[in-house]
CSV table of C-alpha atoms in Angstrom, one decimal:
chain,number,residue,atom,x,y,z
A,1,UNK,CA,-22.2,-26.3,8.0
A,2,UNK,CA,-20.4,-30.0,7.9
A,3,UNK,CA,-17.2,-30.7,9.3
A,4,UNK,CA,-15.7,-30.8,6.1
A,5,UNK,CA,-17.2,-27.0,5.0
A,6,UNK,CA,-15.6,-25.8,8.2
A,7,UNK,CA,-12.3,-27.3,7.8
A,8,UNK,CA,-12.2,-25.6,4.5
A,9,UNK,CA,-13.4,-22.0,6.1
A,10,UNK,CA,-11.2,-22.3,8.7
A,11,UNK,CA,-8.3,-22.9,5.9
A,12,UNK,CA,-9.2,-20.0,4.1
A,13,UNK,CA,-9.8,-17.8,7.6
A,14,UNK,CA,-6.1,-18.4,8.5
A,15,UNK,CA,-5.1,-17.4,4.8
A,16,UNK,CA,-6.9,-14.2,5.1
A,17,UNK,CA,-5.4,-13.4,8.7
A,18,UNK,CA,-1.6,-13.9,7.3
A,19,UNK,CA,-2.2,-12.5,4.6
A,20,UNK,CA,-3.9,-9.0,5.9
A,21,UNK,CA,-2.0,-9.5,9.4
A,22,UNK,CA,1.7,-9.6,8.0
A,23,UNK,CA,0.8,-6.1,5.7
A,24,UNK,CA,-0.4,-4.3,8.8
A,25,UNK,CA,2.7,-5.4,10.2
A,26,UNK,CA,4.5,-2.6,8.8
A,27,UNK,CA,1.9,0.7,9.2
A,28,UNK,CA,3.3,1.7,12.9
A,29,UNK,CA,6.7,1.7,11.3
A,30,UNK,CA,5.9,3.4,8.0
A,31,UNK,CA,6.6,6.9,9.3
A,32,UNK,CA,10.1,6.2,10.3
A,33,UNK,CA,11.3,4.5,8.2
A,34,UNK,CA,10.0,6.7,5.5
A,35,UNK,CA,11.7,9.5,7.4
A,36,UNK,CA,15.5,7.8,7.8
A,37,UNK,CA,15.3,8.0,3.6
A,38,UNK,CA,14.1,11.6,4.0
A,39,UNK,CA,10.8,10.9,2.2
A,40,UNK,CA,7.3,12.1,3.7
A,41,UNK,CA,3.9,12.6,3.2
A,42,UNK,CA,3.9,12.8,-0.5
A,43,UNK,CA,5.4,9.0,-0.3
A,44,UNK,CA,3.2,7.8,2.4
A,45,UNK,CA,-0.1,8.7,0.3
A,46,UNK,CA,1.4,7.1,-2.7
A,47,UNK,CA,2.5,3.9,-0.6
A,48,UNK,CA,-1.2,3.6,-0.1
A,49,UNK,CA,-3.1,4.6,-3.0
A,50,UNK,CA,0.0,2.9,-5.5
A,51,UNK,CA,-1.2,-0.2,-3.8
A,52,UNK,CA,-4.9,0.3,-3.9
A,53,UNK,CA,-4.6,1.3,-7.5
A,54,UNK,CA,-2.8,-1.8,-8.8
A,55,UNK,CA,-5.9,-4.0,-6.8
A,56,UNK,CA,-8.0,-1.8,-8.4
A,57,UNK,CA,-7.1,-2.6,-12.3
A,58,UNK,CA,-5.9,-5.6,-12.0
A,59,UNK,CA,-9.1,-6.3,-10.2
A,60,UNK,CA,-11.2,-7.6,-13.3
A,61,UNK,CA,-8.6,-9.6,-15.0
A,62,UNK,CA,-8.0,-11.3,-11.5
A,63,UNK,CA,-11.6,-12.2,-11.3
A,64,UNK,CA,-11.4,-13.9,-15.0
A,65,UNK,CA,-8.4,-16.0,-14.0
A,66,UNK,CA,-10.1,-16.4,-10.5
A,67,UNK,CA,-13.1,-18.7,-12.8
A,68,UNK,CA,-11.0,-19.5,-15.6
A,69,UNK,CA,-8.0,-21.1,-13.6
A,70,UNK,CA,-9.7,-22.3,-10.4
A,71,UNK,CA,-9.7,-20.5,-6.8
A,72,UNK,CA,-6.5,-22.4,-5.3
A,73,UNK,CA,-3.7,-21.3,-7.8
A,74,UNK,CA,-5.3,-17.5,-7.4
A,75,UNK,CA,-5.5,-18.0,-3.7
A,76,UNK,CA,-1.7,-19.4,-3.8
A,77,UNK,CA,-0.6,-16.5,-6.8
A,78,UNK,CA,-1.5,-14.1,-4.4
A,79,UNK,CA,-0.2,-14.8,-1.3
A,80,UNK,CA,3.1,-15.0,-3.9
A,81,UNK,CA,2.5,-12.0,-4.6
A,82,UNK,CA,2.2,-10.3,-2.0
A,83,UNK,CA,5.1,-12.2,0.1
A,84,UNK,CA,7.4,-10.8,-3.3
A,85,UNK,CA,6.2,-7.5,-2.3
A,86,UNK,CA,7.1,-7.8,1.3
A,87,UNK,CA,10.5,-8.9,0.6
A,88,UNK,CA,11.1,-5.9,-2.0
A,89,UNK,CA,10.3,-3.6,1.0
A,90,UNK,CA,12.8,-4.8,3.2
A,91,UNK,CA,15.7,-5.7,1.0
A,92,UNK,CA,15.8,-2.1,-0.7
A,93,UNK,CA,15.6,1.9,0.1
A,94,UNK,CA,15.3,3.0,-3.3
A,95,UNK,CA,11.7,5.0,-3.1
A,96,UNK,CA,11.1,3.7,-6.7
A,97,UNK,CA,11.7,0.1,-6.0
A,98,UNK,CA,9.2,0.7,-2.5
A,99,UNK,CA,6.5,1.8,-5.1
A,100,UNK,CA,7.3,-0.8,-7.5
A,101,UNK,CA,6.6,-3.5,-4.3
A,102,UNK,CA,3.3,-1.7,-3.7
A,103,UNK,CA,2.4,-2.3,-7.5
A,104,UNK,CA,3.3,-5.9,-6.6
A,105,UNK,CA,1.2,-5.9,-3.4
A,106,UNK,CA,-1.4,-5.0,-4.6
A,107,UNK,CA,-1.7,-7.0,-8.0
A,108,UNK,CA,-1.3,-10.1,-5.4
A,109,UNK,CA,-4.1,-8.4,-2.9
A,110,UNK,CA,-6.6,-8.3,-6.7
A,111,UNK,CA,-5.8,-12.0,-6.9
A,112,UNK,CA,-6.1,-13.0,-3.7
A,113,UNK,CA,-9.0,-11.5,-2.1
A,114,UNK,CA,-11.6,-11.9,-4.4
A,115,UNK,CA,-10.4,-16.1,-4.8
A,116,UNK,CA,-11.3,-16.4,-1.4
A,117,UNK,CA,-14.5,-15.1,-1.4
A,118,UNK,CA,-15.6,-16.8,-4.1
A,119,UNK,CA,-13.8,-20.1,-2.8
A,120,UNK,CA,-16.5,-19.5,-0.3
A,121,UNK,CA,-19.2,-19.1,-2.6
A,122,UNK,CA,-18.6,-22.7,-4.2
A,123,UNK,CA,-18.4,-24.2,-0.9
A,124,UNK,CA,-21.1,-23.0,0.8
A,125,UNK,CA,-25.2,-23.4,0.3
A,126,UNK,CA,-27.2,-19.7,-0.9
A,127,UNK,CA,-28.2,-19.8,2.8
A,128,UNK,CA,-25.0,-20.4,4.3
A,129,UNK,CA,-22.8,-18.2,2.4
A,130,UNK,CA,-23.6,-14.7,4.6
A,131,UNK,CA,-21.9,-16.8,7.6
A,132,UNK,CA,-19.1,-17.9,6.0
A,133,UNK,CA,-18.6,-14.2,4.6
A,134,UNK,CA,-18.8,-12.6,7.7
A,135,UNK,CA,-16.0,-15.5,9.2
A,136,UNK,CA,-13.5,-14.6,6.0
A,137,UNK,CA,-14.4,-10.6,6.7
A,138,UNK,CA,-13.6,-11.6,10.5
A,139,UNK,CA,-10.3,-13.1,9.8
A,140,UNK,CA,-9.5,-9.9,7.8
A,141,UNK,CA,-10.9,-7.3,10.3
A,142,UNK,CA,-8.8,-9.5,13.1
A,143,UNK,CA,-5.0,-9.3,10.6
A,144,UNK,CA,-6.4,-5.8,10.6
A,145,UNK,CA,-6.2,-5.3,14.2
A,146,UNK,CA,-3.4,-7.4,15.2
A,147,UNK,CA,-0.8,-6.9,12.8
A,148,UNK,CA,-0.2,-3.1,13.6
A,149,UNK,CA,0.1,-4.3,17.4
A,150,UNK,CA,3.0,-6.9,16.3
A,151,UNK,CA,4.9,-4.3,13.9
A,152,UNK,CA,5.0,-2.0,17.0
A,153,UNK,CA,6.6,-4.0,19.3
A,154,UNK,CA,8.7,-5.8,16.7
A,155,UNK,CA,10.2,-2.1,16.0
A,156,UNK,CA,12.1,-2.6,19.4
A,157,UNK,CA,14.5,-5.1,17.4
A,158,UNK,CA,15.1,-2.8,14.3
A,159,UNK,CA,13.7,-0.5,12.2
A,160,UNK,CA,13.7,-2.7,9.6
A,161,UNK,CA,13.1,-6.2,11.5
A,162,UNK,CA,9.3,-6.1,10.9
A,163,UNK,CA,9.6,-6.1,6.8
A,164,UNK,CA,11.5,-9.2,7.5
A,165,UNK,CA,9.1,-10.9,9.9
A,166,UNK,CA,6.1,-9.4,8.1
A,167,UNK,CA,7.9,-10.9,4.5
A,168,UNK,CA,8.4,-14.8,6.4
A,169,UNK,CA,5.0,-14.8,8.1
A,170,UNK,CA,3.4,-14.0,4.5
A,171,UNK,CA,6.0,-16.7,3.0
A,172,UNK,CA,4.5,-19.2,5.4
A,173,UNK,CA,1.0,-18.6,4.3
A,174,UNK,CA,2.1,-19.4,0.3
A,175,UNK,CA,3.8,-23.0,1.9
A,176,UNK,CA,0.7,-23.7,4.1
A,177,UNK,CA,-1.7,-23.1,0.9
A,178,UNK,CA,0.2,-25.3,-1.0
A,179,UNK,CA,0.2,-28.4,1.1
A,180,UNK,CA,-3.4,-28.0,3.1
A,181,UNK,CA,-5.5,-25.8,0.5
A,182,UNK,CA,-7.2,-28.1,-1.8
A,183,UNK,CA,-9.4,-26.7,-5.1
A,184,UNK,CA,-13.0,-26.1,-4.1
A,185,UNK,CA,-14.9,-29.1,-5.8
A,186,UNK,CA,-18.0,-27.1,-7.1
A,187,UNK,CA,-15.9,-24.6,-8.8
A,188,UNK,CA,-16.3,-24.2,-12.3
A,189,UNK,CA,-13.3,-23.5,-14.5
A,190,UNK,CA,-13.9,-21.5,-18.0
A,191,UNK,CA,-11.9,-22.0,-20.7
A,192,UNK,CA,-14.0,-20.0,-22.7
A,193,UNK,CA,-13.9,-16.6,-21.9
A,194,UNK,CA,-17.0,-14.0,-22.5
A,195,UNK,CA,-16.4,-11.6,-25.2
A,196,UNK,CA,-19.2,-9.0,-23.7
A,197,UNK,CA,-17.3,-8.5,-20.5
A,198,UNK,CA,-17.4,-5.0,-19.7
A,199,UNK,CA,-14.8,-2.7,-18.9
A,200,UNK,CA,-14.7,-1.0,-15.8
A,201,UNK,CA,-14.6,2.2,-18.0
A,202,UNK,CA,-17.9,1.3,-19.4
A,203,UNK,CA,-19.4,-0.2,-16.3
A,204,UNK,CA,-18.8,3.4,-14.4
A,205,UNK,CA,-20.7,5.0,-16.9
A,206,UNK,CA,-23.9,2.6,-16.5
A,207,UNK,CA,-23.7,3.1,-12.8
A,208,UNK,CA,-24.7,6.5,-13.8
A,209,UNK,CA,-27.9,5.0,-14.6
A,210,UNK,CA,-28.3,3.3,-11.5
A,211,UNK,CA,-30.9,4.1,-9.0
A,212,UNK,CA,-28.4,4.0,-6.0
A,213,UNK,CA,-25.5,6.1,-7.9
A,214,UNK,CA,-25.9,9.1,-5.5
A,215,UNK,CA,-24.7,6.0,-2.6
A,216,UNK,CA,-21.9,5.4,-4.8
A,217,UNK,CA,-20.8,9.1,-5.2
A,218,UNK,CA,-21.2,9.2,-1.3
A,219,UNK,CA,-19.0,6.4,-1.2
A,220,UNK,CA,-16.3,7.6,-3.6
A,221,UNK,CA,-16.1,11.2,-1.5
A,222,UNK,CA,-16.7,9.6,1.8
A,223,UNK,CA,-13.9,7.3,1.1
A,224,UNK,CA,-11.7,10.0,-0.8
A,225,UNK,CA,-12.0,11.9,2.9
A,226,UNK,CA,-11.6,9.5,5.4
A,227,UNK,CA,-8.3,8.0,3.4
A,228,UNK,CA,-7.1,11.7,3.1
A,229,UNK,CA,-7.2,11.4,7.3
A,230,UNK,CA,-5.5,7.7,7.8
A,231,UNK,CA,-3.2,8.0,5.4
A,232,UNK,CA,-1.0,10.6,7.1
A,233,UNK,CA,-2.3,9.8,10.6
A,234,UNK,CA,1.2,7.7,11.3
A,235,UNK,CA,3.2,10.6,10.1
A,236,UNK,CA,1.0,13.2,11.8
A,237,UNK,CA,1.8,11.6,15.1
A,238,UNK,CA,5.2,11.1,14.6
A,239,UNK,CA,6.0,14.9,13.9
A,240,UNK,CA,3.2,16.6,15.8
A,241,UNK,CA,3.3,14.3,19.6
A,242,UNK,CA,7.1,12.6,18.7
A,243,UNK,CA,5.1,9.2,18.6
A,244,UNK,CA,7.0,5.9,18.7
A,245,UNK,CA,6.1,3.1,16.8
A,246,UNK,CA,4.7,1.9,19.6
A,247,UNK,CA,2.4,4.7,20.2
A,248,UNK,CA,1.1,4.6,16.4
A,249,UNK,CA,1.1,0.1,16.7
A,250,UNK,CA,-1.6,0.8,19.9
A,251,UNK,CA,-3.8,3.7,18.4
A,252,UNK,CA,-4.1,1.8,15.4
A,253,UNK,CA,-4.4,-1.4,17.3
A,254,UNK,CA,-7.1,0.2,19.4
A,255,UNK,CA,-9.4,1.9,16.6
A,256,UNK,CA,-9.1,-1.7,14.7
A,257,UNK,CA,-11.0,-3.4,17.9
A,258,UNK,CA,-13.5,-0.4,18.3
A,259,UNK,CA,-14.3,-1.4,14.6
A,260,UNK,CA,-14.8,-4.8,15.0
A,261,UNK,CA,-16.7,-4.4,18.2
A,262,UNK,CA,-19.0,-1.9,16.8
A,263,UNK,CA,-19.7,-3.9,13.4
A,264,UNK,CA,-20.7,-7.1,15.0
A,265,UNK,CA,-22.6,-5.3,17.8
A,266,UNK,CA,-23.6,-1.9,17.1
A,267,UNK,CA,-24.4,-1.2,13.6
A,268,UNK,CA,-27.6,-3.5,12.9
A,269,UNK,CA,-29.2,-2.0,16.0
A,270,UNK,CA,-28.7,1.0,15.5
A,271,UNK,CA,-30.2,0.8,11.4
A,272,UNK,CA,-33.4,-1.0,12.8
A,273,UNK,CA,-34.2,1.6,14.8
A,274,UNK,CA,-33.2,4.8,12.5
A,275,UNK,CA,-33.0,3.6,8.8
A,276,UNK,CA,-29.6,3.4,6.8
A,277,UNK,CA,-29.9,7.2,5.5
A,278,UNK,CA,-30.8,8.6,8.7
A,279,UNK,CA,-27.4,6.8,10.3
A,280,UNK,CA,-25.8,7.8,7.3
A,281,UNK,CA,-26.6,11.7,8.3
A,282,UNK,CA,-25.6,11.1,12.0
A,283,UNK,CA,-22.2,9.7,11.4
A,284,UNK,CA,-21.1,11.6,8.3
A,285,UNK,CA,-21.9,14.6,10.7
A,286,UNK,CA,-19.9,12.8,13.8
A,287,UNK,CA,-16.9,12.1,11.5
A,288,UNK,CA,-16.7,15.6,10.4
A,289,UNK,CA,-16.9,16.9,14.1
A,290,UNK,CA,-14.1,14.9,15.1
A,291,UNK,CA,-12.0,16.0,11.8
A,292,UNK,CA,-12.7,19.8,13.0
A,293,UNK,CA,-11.5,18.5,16.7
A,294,UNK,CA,-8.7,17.1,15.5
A,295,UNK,CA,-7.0,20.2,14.3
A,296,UNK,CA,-7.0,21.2,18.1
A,297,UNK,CA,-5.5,18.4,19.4
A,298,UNK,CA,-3.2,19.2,22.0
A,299,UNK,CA,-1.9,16.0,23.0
A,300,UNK,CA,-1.5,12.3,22.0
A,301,UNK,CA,-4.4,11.4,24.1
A,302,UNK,CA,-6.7,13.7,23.0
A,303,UNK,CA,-5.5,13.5,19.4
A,304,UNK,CA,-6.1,9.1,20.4
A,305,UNK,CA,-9.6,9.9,21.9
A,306,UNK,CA,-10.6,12.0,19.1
A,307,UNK,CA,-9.4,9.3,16.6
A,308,UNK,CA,-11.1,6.5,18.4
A,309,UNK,CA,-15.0,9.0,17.7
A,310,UNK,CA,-13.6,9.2,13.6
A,311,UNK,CA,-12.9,5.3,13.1
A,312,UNK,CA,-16.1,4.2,15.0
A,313,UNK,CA,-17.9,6.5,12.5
A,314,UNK,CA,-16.1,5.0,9.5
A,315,UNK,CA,-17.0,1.5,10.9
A,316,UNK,CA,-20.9,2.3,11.4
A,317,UNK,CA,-20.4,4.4,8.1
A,318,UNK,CA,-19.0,1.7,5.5
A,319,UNK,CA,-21.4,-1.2,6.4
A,320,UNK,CA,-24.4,1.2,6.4
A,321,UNK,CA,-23.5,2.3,2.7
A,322,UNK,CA,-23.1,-1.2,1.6
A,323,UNK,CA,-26.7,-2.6,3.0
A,324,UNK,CA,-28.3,0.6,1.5
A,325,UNK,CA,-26.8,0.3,-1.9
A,326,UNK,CA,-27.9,-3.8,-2.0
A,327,UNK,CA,-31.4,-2.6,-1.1
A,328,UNK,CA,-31.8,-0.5,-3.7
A,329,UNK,CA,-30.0,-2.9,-6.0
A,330,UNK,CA,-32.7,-5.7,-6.8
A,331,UNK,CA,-31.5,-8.1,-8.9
A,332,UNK,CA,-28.2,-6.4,-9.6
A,333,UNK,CA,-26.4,-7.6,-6.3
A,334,UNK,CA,-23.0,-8.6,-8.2
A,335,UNK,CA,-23.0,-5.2,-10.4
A,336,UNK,CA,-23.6,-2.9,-7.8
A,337,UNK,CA,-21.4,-4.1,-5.2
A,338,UNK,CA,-18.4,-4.3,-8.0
A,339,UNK,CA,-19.3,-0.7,-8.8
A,340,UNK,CA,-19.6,-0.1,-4.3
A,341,UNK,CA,-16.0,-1.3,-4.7
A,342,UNK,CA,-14.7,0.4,-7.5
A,343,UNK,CA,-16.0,3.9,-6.2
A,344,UNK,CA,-14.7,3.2,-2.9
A,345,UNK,CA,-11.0,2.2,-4.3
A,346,UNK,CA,-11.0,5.3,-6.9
A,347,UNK,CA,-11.6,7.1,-3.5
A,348,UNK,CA,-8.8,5.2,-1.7
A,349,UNK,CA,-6.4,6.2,-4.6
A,350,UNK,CA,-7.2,9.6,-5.2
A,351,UNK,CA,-7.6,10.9,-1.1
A,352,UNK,CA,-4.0,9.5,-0.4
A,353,UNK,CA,-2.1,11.0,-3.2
A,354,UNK,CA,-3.6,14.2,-2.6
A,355,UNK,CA,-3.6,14.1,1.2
A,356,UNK,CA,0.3,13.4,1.3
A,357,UNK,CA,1.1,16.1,-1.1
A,358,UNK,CA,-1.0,18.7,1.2
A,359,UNK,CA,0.9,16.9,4.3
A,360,UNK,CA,4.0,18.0,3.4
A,361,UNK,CA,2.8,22.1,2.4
A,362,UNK,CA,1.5,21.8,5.9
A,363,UNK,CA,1.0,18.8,8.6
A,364,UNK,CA,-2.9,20.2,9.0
A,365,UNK,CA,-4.0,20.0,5.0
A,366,UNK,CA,-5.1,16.7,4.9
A,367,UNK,CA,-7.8,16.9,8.0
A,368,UNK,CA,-8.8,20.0,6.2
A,369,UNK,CA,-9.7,18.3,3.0
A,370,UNK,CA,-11.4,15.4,5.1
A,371,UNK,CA,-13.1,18.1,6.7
A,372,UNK,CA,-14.4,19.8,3.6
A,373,UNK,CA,-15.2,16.4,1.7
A,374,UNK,CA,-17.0,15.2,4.6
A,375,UNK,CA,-19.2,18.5,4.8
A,376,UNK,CA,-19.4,17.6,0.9
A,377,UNK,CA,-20.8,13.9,1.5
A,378,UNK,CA,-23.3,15.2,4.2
A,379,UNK,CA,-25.0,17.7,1.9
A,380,UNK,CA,-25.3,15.4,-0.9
A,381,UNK,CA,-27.1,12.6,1.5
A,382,UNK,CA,-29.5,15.3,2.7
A,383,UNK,CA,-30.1,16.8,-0.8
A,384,UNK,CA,-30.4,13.1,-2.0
A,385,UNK,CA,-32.8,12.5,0.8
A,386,UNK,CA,-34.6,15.3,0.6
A,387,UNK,CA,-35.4,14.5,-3.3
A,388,UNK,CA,-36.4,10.6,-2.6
A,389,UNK,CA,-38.8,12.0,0.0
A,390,UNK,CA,-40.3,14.3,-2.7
A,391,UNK,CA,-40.3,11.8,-5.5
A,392,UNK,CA,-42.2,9.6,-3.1
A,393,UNK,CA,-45.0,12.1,-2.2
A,394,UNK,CA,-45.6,13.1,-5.8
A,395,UNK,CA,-46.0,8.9,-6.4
């Protein structure tokens, strides 16, 4: 890459960090807080699938303004947006104005997100543009480690003091943008929108079609499980082991880094020397040992330990899914990873609501669920397997 290329990443890097960084800022402190306005488990799944919902419709109109209006104002929008949301959040208590500042959240998240990467796109050469991905998805995985770690610590100062910080960090991100973010030069603006864009409606049902669908219905229940287990982890903690903050900022903190650490090192090894849907069989089956442990945790540590085998399945699992689904995708890179990412948010809607309603009939539910929809995603792989294996005898 020239100099100029990397300046630009790098710009875009630190957006992504802020951005992602000063939302994570306030998951160690979510299950307090939610408890001092006597709300639980039903509000935290709604905190999180409220907010992935909105990203999720307002998804495709984002990606028309995104080319119709240039990457920077989108980029800039969203960091707006989101900054809006994190100021709601610390200025009220009113549950209903909390879930009106996800809906903002995550309409600024659609905007944002998808800008940047394809910011990236006009910036970089066919060859470069897996490197500067990985650098954005870096910046995002790193705001997804270190901003928990910051809200846990910050909770020392108030219960309330991280909404604030996490609200001026994002703040600082929208000025920065403004003054140093200039509009990628190759981009091309439409004014002319296309009249045979499909809906996502309409898109779901051709997916149907699709020769990797099964990976996307693994995807949607896989997803639907594991966000059934982190949604109510903070909570869990807090009642179960009488976990600070603090506790929840380095658990999470900890799992973010085994994440990282595992995708940049572990999971290509590991698929060159098994094959995607042989991993896939392995760590579906891991994840849904450690849900069963889980329900036996004694202690913080154990429950920690335990937590620690679940997200480094997770973080082998998602990557895994997304290489096999581009394999089998041809020519249809950009249609099946929009539909990899529609499954995977109606996943991350549906498996908080439900997990947080089951939370608060009983604190062990949601693990249950996980547990069952995990045992779910591992029979489909293997009846899915065992199928392609006997399609390709009879060929």
């Amino acid at each position: 890459m020239s100099a100029e290329q990397r300046k630009k990443i790098i710009i875009l890097m630190i957006n992504m960090f802020i951005a992602i960084g000063s939302f994570g800022i306030i998951i160690p402190i979510l299950p307090a807080y939610l408890a001092s306005i006597n709300q639980g488990g039903t509000a935290a799944g709604l905190m999180i699938a409220i907010f992935a919902g909105a990203q999720l419709i307002f998804s495709p109109i984002a990606g028309k303004w995104t080319d119709q209006f240039g990457r920077r104002k989108m980029i800039i929008y969203g960091l707006v947006g989101l900054t809006l949301s994190m100021f709601i959040f610390y200025a009220v208590n009113s549950i209903w104005l909390l879930y009106a500042s996800r809906i903002i959240g995550g309409i600024g998240a659609a905007l944002l997100i998808p800008a940047i990467f394809a910011y990236v796109a006009d910036i970089t050469t066919f060859d470069q543009r897996a490197k500067g991905n990985s650098l954005v998805s870096a910046a995002m995985s790193l705001g997804i480690v270190v901003g928990p770690g910051i809200g846990g610590f910050l909770a020392d100062f108030g219960l309330k003091f991280p909404f604030l910080i996490s609200a001026l960090v994002s703040l600082s991100a929208v000025v920065f943008s403004i003054f140093v973010l200039k509009e990628s030069e190759t981009a091309q603006v439409t004014q002319v929108m296309d009249a045979k864009t499909e809906t996502l409606v309409r898109k779901i049902a051709l997916s149907v079609k699709m020769p990797y669908f099964i990976p996307l219905i693994i995807t949607l229940v896989m997803s639907f499980g594991l966000m059934s287990y982190e949604s109510v982890i903070g909570l869990y903690l807090d009642n179960q082991f009488n976990s600070s903050p603090k506790d929840i900022a380095v658990m999470v903190t900890a799992t973010g880094i085994v994440s990282v650490i595992v995708q940049l090192f572990v999971v290509d090894r590991i698929v060159r020397r098994f094959g995607e849907v042989n991993v896939l069989n392995i760590f579906i089956s891991v994840a849904a040992i450690g849900f069963l442990l889980s329900l036996f945790a004694s202690s913080y540590l154990i429950f920690f330990l335990i937590s620690l085998i679940i997200f480094l399945s997770t973080s082998i699992l998602r990557p895994v899914l997304n290489t096999l689904i581009s394999k089998m995708a041809g020519n249809e890179q950009g249609f099946a990873m929009g539909m990899n990412n529609a499954y995977m948010s109606i996943g991350n809607v549906l498996g908080p609501t439900l997990a947080g309603m089951m939370y608060d009939v009983h604190i062990t539910y949601p693990f249950m669920l996980g547990l069952f929809l995990l045992f779910i995603t591992l029979m489909i792989t293997m009846a899915w397997q065992k199928r392609s294996l006997h399609a390709k005898a009879l060929s």
